Short mmCIF file of C-alpha atoms in Angstrom, two decimals:
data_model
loop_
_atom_site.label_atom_id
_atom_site.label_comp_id
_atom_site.label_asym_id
_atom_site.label_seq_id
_atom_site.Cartn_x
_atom_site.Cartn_y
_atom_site.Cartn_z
CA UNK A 1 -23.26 -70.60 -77.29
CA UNK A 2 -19.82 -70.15 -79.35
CA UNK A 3 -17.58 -67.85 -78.15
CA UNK A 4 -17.54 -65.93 -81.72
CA UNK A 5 -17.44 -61.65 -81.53
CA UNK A 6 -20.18 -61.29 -83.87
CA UNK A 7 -21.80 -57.78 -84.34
CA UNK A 8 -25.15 -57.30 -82.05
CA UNK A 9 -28.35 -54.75 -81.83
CA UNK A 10 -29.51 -54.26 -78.02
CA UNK A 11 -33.07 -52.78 -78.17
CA UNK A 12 -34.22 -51.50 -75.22
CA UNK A 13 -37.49 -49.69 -74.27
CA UNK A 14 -38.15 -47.12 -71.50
CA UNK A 15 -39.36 -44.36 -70.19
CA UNK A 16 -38.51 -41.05 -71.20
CA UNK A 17 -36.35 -40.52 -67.42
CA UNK A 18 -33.36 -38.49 -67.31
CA UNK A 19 -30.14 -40.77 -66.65
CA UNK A 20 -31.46 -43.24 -68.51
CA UNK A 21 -28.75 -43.18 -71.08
CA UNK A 22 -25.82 -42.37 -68.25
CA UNK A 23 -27.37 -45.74 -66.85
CA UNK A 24 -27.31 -47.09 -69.97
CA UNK A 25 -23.71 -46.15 -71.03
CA UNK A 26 -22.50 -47.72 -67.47
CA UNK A 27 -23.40 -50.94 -67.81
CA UNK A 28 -21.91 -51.14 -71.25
CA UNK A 29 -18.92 -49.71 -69.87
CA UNK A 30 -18.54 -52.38 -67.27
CA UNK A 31 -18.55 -55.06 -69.46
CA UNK A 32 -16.23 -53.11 -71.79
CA UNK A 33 -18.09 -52.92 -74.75
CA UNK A 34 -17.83 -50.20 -77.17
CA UNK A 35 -20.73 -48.76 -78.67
CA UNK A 36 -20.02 -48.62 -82.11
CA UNK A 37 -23.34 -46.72 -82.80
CA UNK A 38 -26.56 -45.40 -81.23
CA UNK A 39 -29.99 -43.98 -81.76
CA UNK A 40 -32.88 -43.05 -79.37
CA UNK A 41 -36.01 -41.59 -80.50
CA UNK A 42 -39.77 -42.21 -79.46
CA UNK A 43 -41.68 -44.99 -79.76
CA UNK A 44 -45.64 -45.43 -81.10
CA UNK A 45 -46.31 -46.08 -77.34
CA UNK A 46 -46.74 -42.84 -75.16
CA UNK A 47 -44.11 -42.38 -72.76
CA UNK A 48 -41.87 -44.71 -74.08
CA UNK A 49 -38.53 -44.82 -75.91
CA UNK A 50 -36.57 -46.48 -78.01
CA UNK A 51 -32.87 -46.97 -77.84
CA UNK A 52 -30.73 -49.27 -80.43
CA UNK A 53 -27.09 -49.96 -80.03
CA UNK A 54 -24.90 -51.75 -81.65
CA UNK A 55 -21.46 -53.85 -80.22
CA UNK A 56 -19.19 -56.20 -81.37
CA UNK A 57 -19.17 -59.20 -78.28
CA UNK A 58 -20.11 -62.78 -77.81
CA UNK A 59 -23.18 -64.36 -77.15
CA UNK A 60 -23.19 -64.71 -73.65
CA UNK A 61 -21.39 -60.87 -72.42
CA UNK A 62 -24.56 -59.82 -74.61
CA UNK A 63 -26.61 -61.52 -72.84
CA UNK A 64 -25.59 -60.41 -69.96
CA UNK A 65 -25.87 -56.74 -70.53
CA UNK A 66 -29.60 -57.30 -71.86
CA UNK A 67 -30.29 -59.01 -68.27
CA UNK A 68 -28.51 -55.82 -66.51
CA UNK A 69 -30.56 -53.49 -68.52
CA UNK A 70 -33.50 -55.22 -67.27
CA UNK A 71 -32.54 -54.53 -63.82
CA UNK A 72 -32.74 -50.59 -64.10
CA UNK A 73 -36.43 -48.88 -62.90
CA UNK A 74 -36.70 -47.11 -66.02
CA UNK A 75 -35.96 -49.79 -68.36
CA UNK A 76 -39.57 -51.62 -69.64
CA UNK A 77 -37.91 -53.97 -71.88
CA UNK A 78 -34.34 -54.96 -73.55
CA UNK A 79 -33.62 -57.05 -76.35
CA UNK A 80 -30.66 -58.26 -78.79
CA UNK A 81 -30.23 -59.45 -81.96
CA UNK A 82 -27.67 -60.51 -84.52
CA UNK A 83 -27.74 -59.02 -87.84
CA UNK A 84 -29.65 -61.86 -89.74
CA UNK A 85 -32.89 -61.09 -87.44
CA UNK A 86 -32.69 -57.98 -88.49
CA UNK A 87 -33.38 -55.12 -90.99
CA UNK A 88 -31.68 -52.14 -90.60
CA UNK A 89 -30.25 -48.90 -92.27
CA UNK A 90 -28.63 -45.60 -91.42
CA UNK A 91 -28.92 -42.12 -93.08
CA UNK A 92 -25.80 -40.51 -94.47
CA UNK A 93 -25.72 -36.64 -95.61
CA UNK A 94 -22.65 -35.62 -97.74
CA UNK A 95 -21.88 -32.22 -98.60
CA UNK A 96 -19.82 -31.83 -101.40
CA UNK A 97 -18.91 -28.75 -103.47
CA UNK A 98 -21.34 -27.74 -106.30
CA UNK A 99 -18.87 -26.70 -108.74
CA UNK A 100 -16.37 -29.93 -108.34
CA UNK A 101 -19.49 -31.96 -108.41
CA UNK A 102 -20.48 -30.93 -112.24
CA UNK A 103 -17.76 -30.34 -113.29
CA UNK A 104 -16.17 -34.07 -112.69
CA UNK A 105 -19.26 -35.28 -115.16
CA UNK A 106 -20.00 -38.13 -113.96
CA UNK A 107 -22.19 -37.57 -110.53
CA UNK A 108 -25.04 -38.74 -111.78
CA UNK A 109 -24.24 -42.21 -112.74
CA UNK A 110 -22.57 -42.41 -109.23
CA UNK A 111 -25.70 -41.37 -107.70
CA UNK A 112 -27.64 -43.24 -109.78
CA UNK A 113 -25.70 -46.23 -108.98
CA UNK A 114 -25.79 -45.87 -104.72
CA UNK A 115 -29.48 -45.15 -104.99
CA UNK A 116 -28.32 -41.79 -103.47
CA UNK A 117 -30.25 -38.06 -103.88
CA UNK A 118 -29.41 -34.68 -104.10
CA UNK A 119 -31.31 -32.38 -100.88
CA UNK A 120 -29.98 -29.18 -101.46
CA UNK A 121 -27.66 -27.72 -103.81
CA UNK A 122 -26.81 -24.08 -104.16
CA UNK A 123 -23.61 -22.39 -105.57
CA UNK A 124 -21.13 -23.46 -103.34
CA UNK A 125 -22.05 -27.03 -102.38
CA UNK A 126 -24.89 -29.66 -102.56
CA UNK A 127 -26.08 -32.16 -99.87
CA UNK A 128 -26.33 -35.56 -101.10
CA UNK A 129 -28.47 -38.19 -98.35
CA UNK A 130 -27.82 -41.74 -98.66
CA UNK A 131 -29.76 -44.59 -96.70
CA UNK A 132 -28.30 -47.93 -96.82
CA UNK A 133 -25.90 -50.31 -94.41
CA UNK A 134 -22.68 -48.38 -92.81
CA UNK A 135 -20.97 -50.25 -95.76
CA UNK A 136 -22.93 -48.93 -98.63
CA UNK A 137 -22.95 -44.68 -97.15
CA UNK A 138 -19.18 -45.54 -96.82
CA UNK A 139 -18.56 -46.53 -100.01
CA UNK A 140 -20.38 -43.73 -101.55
CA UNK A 141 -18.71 -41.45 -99.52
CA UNK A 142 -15.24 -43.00 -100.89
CA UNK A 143 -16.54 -42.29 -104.35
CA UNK A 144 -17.35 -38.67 -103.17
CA UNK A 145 -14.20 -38.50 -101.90
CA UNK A 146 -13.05 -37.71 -105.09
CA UNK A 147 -15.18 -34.60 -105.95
CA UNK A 148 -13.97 -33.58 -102.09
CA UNK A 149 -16.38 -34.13 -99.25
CA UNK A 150 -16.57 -31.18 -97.63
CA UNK A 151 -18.87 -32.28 -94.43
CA UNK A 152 -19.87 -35.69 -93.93
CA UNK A 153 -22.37 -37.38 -91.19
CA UNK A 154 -24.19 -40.44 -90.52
CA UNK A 155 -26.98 -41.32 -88.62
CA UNK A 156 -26.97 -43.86 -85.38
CA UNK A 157 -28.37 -47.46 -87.33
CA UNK A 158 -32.03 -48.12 -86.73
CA UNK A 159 -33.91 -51.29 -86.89
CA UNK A 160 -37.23 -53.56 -86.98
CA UNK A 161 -37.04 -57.50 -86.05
CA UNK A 162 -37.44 -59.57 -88.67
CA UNK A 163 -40.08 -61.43 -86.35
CA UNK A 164 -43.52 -61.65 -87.34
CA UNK A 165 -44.59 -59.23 -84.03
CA UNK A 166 -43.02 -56.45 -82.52
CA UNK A 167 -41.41 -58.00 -79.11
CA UNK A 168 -42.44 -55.44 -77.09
CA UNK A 169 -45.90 -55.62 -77.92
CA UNK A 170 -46.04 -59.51 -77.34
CA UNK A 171 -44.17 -58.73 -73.85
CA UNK A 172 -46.75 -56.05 -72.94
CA UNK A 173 -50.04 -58.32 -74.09
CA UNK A 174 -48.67 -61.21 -71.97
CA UNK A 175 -48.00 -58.67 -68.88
CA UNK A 176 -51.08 -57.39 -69.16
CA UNK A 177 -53.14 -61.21 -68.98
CA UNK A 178 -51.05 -62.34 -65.80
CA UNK A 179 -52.20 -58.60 -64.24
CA UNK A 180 -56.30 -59.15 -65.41
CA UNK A 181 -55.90 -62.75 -64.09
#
């Protein structure tokens, strides 16, 4: 293990408790690590959750905090991964006003260009979503900045594995055959 800060993904899997993300937040705290984005939403399993975060730590302080998580009651099942196992992508809606927008002539091409569409547009702004790495949505929205941005957001990053099965699935097949045994 090198002792290189390298961006990280903790995946973690419970149940849908209250506290869990105050428990969650606490350990991450204690190892002072910053959480530099989040999303939670269900998972295809009933009952459970889904939770991604991403840091900026070593190897081993990640580590770590996936073996803390473990610990908690409500916790099934934490993971981490380094950007090259993964895929990942975040949603970014820009609201910029209508008139600025045509009248600077060249939106199109820029949309064109970030893969980017318009949502909405009325007659005094449109919404423009983006979905792409925190580096592409901020680029566009540095082009957009330009026309004025008027409201800007971004989505927490979510992610699959780039492994062949989801790791949660393998864990819960294998629990299951030392339970039947």
């Amino acid at each position: 293990m090198d002792n290189t800060v390298r961006r990280y993904t903790v995946v973690l899997h419970s149940e849908n408790q209250i506290g869990v993300l105050n428990q969650v937040a606490n350990i991450f705290t204690r190892h002072s690590l910053n959480m530099s984005s989040m999303s939670a939403n269900a998972s295809p399993l009933e009952g459970i959750h889904t939770i991604s975060i991403v840091t900026y730590t070593v190897e081993k302080k990640i580590i770590e905090v996936v073996q803390q998580l473990e610990k908690k009651v409500d916790i099934v099942r934490a993971f981490y991964y380094s950007d090259e196992q993964t895929v990942y992508r975040e949603l970014a809606l820009y609201k910029v006003p209508t008139d600025k927008m045509i009248g600077s002539g060249n939106i199109e091409d820029i949309l064109q260009g970030y893969y980017a569409k318009i949502i909405e547009i009325n007659r005094d702004f449109t919404v423009i979503s983006k979905v792409g790495t925190t580096e592409e949505t901020q680029q566009l929205y540095n082009e957009l900045s330009r026309v004025g941005v008027m409201q800007f957001q971004r989505s927490g990053q979510i992610m699959v594995s780039r492994e062949k099965q989801e790791p949660l699935y393998k864990y819960l097949e294998e629990r299951e055959k030392v339970k039947s045994k």
